[in-house]
Short mmCIF file of C-alpha atoms in Angstrom, two decimals:
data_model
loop_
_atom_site.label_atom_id
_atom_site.label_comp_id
_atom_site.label_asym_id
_atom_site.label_seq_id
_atom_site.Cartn_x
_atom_site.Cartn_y
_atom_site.Cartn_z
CA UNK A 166 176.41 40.47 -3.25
CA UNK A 167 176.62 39.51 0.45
CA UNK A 168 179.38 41.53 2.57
CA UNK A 169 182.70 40.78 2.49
CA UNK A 170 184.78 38.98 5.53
CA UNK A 171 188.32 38.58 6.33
CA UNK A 172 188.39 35.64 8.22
CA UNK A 173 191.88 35.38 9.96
CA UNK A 174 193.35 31.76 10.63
CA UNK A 175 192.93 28.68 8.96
CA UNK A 176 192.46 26.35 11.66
CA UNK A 177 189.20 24.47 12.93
CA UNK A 178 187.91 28.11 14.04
CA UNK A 179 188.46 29.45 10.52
CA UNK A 180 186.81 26.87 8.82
CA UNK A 181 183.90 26.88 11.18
CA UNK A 182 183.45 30.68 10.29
CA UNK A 183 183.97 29.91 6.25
CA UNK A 184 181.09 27.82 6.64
CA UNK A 185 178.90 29.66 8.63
CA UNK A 186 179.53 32.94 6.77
CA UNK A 187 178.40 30.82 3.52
CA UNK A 188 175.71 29.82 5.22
CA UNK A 189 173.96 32.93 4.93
CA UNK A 190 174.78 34.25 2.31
CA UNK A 191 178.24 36.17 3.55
CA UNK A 192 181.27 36.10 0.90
CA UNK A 193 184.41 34.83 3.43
CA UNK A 194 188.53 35.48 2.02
CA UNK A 195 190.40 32.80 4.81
CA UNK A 196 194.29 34.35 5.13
CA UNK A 197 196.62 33.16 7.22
CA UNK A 198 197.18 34.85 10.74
CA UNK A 199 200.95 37.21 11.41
CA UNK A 200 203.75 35.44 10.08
CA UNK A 201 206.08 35.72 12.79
CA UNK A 202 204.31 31.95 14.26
CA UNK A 203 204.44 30.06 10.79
CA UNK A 204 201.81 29.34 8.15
CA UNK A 205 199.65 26.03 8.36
CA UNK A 206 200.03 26.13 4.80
CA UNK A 207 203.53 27.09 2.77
CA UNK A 208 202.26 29.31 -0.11
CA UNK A 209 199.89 31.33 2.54
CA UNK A 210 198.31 35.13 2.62
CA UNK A 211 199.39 36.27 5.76
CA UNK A 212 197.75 39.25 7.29
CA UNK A 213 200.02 41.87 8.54
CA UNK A 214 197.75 44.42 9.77
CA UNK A 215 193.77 44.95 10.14
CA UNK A 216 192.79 48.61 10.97
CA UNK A 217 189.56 50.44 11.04
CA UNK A 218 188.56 52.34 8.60
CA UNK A 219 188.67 56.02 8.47
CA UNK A 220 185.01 56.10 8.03
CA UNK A 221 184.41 53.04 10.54
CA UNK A 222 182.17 54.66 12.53
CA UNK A 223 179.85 54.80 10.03
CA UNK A 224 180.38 52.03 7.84
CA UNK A 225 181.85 49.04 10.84
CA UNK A 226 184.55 48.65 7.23
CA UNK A 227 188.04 47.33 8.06
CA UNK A 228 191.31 47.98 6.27
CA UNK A 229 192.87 44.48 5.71
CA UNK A 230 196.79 44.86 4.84
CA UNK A 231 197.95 41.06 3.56
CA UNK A 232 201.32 39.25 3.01
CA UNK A 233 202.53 36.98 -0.11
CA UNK A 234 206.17 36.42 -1.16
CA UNK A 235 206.86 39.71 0.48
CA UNK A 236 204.33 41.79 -1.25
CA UNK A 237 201.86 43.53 0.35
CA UNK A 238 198.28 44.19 -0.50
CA UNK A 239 195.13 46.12 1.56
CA UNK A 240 192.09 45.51 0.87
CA UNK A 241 188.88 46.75 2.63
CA UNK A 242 186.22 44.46 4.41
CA UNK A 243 182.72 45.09 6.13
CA UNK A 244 184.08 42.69 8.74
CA UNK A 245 186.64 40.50 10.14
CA UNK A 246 186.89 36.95 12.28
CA UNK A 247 190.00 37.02 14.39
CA UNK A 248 190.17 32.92 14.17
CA UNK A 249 193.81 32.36 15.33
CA UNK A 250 192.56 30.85 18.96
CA UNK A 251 194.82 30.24 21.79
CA UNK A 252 197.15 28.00 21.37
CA UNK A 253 199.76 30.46 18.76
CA UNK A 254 202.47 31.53 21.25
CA UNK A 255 204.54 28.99 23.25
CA UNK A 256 204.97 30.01 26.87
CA UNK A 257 208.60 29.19 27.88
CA UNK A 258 208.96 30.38 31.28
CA UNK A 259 212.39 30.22 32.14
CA UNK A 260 212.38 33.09 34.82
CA UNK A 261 210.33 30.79 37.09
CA UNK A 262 213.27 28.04 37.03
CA UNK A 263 216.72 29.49 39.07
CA UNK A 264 219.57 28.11 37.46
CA UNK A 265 218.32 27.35 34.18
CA UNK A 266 220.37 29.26 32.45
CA UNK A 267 223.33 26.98 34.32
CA UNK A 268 221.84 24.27 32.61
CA UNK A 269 223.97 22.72 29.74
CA UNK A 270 221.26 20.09 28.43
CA UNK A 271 218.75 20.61 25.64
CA UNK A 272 215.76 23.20 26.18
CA UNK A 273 212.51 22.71 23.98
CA UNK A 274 209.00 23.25 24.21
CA UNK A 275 206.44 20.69 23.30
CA UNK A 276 205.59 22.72 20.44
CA UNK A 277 209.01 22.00 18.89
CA UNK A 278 208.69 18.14 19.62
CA UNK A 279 208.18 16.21 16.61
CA UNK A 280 209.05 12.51 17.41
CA UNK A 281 210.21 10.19 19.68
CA UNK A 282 213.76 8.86 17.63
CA UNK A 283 215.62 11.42 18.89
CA UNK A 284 215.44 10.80 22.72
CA UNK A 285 216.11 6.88 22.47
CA UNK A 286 218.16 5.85 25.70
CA UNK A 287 218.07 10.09 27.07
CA UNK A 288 217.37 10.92 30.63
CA UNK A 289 214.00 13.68 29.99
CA UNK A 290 212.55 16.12 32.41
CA UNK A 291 208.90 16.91 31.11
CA UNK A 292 207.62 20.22 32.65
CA UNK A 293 204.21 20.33 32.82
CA UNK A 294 200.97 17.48 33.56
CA UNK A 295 198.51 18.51 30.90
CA UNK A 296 197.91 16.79 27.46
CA UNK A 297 200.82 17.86 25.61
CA UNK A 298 202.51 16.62 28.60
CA UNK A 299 201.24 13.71 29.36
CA UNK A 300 201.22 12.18 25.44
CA UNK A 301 204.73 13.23 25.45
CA UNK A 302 205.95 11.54 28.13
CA UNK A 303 203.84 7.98 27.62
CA UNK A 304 205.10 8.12 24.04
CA UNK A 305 209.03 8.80 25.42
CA UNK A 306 208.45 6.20 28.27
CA UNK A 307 208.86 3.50 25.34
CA UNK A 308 212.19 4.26 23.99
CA UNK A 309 213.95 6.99 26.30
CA UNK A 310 216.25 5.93 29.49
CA UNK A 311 214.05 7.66 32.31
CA UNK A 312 211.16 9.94 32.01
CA UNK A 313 210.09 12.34 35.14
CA UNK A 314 206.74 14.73 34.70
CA UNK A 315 207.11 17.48 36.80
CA UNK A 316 203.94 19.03 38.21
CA UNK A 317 203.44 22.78 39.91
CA UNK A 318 199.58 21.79 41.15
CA UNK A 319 198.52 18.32 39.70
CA UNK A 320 195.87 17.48 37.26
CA UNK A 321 192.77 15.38 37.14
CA UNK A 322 193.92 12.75 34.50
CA UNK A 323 190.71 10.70 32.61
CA UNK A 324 191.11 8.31 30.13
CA UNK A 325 188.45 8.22 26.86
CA UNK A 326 186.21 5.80 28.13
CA UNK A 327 183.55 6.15 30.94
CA UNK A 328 181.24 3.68 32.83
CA UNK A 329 181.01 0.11 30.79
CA UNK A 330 183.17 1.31 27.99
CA UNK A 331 180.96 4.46 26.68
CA UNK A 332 183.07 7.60 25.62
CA UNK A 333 183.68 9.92 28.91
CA UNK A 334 182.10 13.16 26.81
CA UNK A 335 178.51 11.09 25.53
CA UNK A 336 178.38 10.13 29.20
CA UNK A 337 178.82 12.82 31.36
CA UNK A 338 178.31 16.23 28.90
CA UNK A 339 174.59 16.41 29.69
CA UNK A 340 171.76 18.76 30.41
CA UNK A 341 171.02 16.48 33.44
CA UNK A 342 174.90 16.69 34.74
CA UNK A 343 174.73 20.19 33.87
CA UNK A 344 171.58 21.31 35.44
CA UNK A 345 172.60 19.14 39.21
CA UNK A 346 176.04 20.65 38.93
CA UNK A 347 174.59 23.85 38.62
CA UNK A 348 172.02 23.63 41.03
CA UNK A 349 173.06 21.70 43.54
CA UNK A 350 174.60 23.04 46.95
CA UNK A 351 178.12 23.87 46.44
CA UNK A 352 179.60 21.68 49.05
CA UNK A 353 177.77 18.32 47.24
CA UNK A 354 178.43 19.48 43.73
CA UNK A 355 182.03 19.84 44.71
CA UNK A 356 181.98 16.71 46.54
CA UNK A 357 179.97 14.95 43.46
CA UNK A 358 182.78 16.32 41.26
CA UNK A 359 185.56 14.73 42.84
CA UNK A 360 184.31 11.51 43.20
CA UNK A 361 183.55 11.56 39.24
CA UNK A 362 187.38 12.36 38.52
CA UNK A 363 188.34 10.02 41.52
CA UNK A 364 186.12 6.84 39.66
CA UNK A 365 188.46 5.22 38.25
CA UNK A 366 191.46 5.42 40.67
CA UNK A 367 192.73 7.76 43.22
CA UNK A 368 194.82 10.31 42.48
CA UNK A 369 196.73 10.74 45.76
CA UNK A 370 197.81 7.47 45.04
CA UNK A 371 199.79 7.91 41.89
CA UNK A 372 201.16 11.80 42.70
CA UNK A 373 198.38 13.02 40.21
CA UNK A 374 196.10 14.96 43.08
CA UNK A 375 195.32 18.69 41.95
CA UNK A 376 195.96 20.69 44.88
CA UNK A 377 192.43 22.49 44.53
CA UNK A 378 190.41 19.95 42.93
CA UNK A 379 187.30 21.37 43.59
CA UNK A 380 188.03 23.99 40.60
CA UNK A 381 186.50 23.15 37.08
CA UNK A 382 189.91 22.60 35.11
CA UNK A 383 190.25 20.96 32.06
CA UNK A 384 191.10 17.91 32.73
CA UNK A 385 193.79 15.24 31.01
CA UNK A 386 193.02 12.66 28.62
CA UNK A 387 195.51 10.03 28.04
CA UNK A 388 195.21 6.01 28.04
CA UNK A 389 198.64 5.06 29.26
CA UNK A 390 200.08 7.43 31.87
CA UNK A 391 198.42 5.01 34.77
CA UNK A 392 200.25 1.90 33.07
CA UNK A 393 203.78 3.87 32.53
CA UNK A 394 203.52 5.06 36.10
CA UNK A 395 202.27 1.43 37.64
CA UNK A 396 205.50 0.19 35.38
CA UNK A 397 208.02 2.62 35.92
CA UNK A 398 208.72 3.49 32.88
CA UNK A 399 207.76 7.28 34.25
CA UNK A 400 207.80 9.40 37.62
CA UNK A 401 205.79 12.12 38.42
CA UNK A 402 207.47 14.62 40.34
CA UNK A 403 206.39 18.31 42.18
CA UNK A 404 207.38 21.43 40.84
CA UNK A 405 211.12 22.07 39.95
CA UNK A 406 213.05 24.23 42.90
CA UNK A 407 216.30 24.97 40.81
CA UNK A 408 218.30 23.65 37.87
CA UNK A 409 222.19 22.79 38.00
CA UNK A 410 224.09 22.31 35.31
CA UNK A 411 223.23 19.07 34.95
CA UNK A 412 219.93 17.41 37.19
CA UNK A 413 216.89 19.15 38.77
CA UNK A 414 216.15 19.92 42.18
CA UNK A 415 212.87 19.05 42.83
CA UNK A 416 210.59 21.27 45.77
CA UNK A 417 210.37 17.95 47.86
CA UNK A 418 214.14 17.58 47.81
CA UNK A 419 214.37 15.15 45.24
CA UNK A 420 217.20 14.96 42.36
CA UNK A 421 216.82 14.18 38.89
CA UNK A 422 220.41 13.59 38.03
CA UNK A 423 222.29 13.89 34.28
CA UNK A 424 219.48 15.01 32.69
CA UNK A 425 220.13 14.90 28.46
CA UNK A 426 216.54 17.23 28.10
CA UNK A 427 214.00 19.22 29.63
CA UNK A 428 210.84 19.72 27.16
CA UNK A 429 208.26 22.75 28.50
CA UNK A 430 204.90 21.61 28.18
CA UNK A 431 203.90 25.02 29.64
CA UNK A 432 201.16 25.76 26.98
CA UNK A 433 200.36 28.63 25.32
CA UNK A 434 199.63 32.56 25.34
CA UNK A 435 197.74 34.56 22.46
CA UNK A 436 198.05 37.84 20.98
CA UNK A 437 196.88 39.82 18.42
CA UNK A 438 199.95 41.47 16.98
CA UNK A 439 198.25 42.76 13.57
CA UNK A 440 195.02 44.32 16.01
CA UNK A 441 195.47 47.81 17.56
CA UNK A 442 195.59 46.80 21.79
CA UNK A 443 192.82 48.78 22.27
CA UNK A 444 190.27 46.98 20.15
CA UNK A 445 191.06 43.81 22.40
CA UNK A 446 191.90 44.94 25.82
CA UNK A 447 192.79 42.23 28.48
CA UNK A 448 193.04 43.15 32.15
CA UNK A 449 195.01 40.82 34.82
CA UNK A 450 195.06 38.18 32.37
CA UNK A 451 190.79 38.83 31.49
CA UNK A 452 189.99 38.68 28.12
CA UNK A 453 187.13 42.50 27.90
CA UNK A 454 184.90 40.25 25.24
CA UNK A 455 181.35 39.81 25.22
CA UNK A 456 180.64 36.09 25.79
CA UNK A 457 184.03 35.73 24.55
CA UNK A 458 183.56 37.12 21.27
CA UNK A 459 182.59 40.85 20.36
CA UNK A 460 184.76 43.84 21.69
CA UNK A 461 181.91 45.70 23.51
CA UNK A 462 183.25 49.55 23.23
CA UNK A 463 183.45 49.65 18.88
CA UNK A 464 181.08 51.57 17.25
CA UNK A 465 179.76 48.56 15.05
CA UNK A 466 179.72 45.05 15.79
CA UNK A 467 182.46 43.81 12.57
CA UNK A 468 184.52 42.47 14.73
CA UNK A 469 184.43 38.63 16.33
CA UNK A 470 186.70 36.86 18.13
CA UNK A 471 186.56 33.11 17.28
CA UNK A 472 188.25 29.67 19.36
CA UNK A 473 189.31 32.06 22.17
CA UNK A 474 187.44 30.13 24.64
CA UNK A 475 188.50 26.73 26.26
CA UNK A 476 185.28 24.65 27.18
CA UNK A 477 184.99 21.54 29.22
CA UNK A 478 183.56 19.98 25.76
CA UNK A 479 184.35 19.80 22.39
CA UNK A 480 186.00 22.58 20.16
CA UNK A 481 184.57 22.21 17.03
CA UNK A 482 180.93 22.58 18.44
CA UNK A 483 182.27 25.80 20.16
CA UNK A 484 183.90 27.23 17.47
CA UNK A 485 180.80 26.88 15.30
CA UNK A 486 178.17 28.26 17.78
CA UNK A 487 180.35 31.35 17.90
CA UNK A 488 180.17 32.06 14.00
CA UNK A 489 176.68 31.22 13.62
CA UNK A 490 176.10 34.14 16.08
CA UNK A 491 179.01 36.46 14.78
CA UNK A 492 177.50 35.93 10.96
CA UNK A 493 174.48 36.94 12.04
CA UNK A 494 175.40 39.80 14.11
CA UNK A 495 177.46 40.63 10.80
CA UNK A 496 174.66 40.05 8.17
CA UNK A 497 172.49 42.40 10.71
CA UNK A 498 169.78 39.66 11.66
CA UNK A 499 171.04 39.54 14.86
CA UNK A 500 171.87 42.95 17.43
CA UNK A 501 173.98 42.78 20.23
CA UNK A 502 172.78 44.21 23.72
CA UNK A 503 173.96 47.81 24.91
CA UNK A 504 177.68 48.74 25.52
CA UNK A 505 176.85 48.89 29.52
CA UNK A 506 174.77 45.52 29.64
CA UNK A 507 177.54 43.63 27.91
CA UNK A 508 180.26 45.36 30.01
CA UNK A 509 177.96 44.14 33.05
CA UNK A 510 177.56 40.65 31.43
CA UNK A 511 181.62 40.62 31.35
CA UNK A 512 182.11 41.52 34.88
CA UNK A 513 179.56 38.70 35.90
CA UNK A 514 180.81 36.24 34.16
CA UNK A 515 184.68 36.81 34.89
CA UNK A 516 183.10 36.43 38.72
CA UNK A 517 181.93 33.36 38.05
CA UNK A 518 184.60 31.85 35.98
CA UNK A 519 187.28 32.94 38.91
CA UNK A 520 185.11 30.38 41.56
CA UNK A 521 184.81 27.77 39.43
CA UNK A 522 188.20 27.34 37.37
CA UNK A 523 190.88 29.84 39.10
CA UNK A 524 192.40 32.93 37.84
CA UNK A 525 194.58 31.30 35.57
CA UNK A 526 192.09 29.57 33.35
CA UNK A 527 189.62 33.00 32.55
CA UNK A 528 188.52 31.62 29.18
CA UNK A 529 187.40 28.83 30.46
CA UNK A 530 183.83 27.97 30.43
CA UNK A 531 180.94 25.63 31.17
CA UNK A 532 180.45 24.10 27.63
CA UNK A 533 176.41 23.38 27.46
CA UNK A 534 175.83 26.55 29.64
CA UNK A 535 178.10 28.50 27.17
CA UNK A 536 176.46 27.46 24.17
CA UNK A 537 173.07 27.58 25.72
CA UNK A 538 173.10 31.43 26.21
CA UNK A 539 174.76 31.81 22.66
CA UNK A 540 172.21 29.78 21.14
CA UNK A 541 169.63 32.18 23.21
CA UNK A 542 170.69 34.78 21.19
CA UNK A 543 170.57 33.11 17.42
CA UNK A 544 166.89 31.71 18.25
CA UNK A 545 168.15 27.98 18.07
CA UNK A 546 168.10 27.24 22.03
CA UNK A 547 165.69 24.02 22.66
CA UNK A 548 162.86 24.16 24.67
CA UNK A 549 163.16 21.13 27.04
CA UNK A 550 160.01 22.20 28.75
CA UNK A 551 157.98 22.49 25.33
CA UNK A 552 159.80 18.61 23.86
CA UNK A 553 158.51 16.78 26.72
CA UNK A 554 154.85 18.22 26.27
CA UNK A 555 155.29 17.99 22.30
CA UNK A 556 157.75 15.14 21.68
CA UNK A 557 158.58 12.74 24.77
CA UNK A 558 160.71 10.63 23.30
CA UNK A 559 163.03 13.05 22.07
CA UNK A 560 163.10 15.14 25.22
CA UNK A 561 164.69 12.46 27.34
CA UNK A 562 166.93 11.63 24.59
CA UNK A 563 168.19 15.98 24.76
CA UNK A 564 168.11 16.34 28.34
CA UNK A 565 169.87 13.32 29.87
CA UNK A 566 171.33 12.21 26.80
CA UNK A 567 174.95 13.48 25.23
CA UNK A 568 174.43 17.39 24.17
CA UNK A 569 175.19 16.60 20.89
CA UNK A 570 175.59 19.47 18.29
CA UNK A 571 172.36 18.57 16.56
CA UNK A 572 170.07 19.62 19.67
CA UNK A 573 170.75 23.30 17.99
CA UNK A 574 169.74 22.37 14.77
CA UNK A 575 166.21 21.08 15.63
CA UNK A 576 164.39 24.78 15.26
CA UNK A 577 165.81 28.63 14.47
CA UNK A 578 167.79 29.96 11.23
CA UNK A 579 170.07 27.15 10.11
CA UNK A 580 167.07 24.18 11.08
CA UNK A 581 167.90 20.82 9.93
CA UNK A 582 164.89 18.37 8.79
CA UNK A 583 167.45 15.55 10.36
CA UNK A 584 168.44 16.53 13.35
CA UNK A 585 165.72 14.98 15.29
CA UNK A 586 166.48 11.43 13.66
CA UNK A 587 170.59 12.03 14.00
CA UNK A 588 169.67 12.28 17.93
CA UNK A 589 167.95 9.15 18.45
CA UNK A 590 169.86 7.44 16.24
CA UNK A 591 173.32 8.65 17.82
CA UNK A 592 174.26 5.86 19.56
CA UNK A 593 174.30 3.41 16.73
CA UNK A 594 176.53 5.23 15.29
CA UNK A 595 179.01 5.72 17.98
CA UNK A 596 178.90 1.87 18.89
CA UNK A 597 179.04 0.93 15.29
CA UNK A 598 182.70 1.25 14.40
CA UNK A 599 183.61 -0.44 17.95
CA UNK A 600 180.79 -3.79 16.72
CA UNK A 601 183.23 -5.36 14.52
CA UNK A 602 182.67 -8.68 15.46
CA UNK A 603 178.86 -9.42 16.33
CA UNK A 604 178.10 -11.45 19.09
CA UNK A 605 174.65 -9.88 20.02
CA UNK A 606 172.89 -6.42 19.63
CA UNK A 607 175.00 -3.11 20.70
CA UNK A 608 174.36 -2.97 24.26
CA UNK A 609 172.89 1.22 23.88
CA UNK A 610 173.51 3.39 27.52
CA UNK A 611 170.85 3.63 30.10
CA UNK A 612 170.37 7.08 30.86
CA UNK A 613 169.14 7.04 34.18
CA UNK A 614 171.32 4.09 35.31
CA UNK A 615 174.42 6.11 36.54
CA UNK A 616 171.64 8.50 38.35
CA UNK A 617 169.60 5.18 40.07
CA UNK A 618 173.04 4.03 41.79
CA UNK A 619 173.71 7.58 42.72
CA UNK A 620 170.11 7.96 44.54
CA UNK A 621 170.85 4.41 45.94
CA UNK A 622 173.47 5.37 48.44
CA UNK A 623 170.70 7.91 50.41
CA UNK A 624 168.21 5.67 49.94
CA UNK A 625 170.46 2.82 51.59
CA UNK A 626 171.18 5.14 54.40
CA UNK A 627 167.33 5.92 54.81
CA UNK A 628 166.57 1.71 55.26
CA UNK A 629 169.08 1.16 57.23
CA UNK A 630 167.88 4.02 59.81
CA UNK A 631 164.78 3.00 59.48
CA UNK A 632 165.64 -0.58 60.64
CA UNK A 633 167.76 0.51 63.30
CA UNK A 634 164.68 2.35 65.01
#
């Protein structure tokens, strides 16, 4: 029998970790995570508490104490997957707004907004410009009275579609984007950065201008908030000075009069209430993890942290590059580094990640990068260097094509036969449910088109110099 797992949370990271536990060979129990923020599911285990054992330094065992229909149950595991990401607590931050407490409208946060009905014809203050935010607002803009978005530093706002019509992420999550971005000297790379979110309109011009845009943030999707602000049917405003009892005071002076709600889409904090603190320290709002994952001080690696990390890329892929390494740090095919080269990795990174994204996004991270140096560690990294000498074709296709999940399925435990056909062929499928009515073959991406027009502009300079001498 393979070792046992407690895998805590239910959510994409929990599944991801189900799978790759089964994958090999591990034997995963899924419970819910604490109680006190709801189930996903009404009849769920809850866990309570999960606490070493007394002979954990020998054995890496955990004591597992579980929740049903208030009876309680322990049971003891070789491991556990904390997979309860960060999204669990809503932050409601009413110290930072004077006079709230004046305030005789309706207070919610976005977490406790369900539909639109109840805010037909209501005057609605949305706190907060990122994607709960925004879809909240576009979607009251319809059928409430006014809707103002107020903003304490601005966002880069994208909609879902890139150049010609391809999806933003296929586009512009490359190794090619990644490697220039990278590489590059910081002053063009920050320029070349802007100019990407600036593409298709400019966000001075609608209110929407981060005040540091240089830093990596994640940035907002949404479709309609350029349309609802070019119509009216919603304001963006700065941060809120003070509340009355009845309208806003806005930091440039500005009132937002009678207002019926305010609804905080301030986001999210993330705790681990059934974890001793000192298994998962944070300092000044730094998570102490190696890459995000394992707590670097405990005697034996049984512990992984899954989902708390926030890439510029997708989650799922995230989630399940993270177990694939924690199941095989678990099943023992995989060892981590020493206690004082991961504390040195942490310290590094956290360096890095304060220059590129602030100090109030630390688990953020550069998504290929990120699950590069995982991969690194599970064997299943791809060798650009070695696929253009051995395979061409596919090469281009990896490195300036969309870092697709499959790239780390093409060699290394967990190798899939089809991953090098599901790369070429990924295009037809992503243009296939959008060909509903044929008038021609699917018009596939260029990859080096968007890089030619780039190269053009120096090269334009260049000839006209040239001419002018």
């Amino acid at each position: 029998m393979g070792k046992r797992v407690a895998i805590v949370g239910a959510g994409v990271s929990g599944l991801a970790s189900i799978r790759c536990c089964l994958e090999v060979g591990l034997e995963p129990t899924c419970f819910e995570r604490s109680n006190d923020v709801g189930g996903l599911w009404k009849f769920s285990t809850f866990v309570t508490s999960v606490e070493k054992h007394p002979d954990f330094s020998i054995t890496g065992q955990w004591n597992v104490t579980t929740e049903k229909d208030g009876k309680k149950e322990s049971s003891i595991f070789d491991a556990v997957m904390v997979c309860s990401g960060h999204h669990v607590y809503p932050n409601l931050p009413k110290e930072s707004f004077p006079g709230l407490e004046l305030f005789k409208g309706k207070c919610i946060h976005s977490r406790d907004y369900k539909e639109p009905g109840a805010f037909k014809g209501k005057r609605v203050l949305v706190i907060g410009l990122g994607n709960s935010g925004c879809d909240i607002a576009t979607e009251l803009s319809h059928i409430a009275k006014q809707v103002i978005i107020s903003s304490r530093s601005g966002s880069w706002v994208m909609t879902r579609d890139w150049d010609d019509g391809y999806p933003w992420d296929m586009m512009l999550i490359t190794r090619f984007e990644t490697f220039l971005k990278n590489n590059l000297p910081t002053a063009f790379s920050d320029w070349w950065y802007m100019k990407q979110m600036n593409s298709r309109f400019k966000h001075e011009n609608y209110g929407l201008m981060p005040l540091n845009g240089t830093l990596r943030k994640e940035p907002v999707f949404n479709d309609e908030l350029l349309a609802c602000i070019l119509c009216g049917r919603v304001s963006i405003k700065p941060n809120v000075k003070e509340f009355t009892e009845t309208s806003a005071i806005f930091e440039d002076g500005a009132v937002f009069e009678a207002i019926d709600c305010v609804i905080f889409a301030t986001g999210y904090g993330y705790a681990y209430p059934f974890l001793d603190d000192s298994i998962i320290k944070s300092r000044d709002n730094e998570v102490t993890l190696f890459k995000g994952i394992f707590p670097p001080q405990l005697e034996k690696p049984t512990l992984a942290v899954i989902g708390l990390v926030q890439s510029l890329g997708s989650a799922i892929p995230t989630a399940d590059m993270q177990a694939r390494w924690a199941a095989q740090i678990i099943k023992g095919t995989c060892t981590l580094p020493s206690v004082r080269d991961m504390m040195n990795d942490i310290d590094e990174k956290m360096g890095k990640k304060l220059k590129w994204f602030g100090k109030s996004e630390t688990i953020q991270t550069d998504y290929i990068v990120y699950l590069d140096e995982i991969a690194s560690f599970i064997g299943v990294k791809p060798s650009i260097p070695w696929l253009f000498l051995t395979d061409p074709k596919l090469a281009v296709e990896v490195f300036f094509g969309p870092c697709s999940p499959y790239q780390y399925r093409l060699v290394g435990p967990g190798k899939w036969p089809g991953a090098r056909n599901a790369i070429l062929t990924q295009w037809d499928r992503v243009l296939k449910p959008t060909n509903t009515r044929v008038v021609g073959s699917p018009q596939k991406p260029c990859l080096f088109s968007h890089w030619l027009k780039l190269l053009a502009i120096p090269i334009l300079f260049v000839a006209i110099f040239l001419v002018l001498i």
